[in-house]
């Protein structure tokens, strides 16, 4: 069915698909479309010269993915299960309630746990694709010190998470220059946590030194929760 549809339907370039999707998803980028392709969520045809050509089903799948991410905050793994069910002619799994998105404090907790501590190294192109950003975005983030490459020129998992969050804030109009205050606040919190764990890291007992890392992570979680809750409380106290 899908192959027949493609043979009889007009195929679109990635630029045309981008223009179409941006009517409903103004934050989408070519890097984002390429990333979703790399994750196997869409499989456009390729011309002999290597150009992508998208059929109606491809565009529908992209719109579905973007809608599930925007409206229901579903991870790609779950969205893939939805798409597989739809292709089998089955009803997709039930969607979470509209008000089930975690609050700032819970989101902060989840954010600390969703990124692995180490082992992940991304190149520049991989970071851009995973964050759904353009080269000019990354250059600006780096100019403000929000995103920093490692000594090998690569990016770790924490940096990827920062890039994603900076990109998301940018969609609400917050530019890198606005986020310098956030970076400065984070650096102050790091210094505060370090005051507690630095003596533990210098301790002679290896178990105590190992405990320093656990303590640092627990303190970081509490600090982020406090920050998020204070922001939420401050916004609620604003007059309407």
PDB file of C-alpha atoms in Angstrom, residues 8-9 14 40 47 59 74 81-82 96 109 111 146 150 199 204:
ATOM      1  CA  UNK A   8       1.115   7.452  -7.689  1.00  0.00           C
ATOM      2  CA  UNK A   9       1.687  10.464  -5.494  1.00  0.00           C
ATOM      3  CA  UNK A  14      12.984  17.926   2.283  1.00  0.00           C
ATOM      4  CA  UNK A  40      13.827   5.052  11.650  1.00  0.00           C
ATOM      5  CA  UNK A  47      16.993   9.749  -5.959  1.00  0.00           C
ATOM      6  CA  UNK A  59       4.740  13.630   5.758  1.00  0.00           C
ATOM      7  CA  UNK A  74       5.992  11.189  24.326  1.00  0.00           C
ATOM      8  CA  UNK A  81       5.142   1.854  18.984  1.00  0.00           C
ATOM      9  CA  UNK A  82       2.174   4.052  18.048  1.00  0.00           C
ATOM     10  CA  UNK A  96      -1.642  10.357  28.559  1.00  0.00           C
ATOM     11  CA  UNK A 109      14.178  15.394  38.753  1.00  0.00           C
ATOM     12  CA  UNK A 111      15.954  15.621  33.626  1.00  0.00           C
ATOM     13  CA  UNK A 146      26.164  27.591  27.140  1.00  0.00           C
ATOM     14  CA  UNK A 150      35.326  18.560  25.071  1.00  0.00           C
ATOM     15  CA  UNK A 199      36.232  17.650  51.888  1.00  0.00           C
ATOM     16  CA  UNK A 204      41.735   9.222  52.894  1.00  0.00           C
TER      17      UNK A 204
END
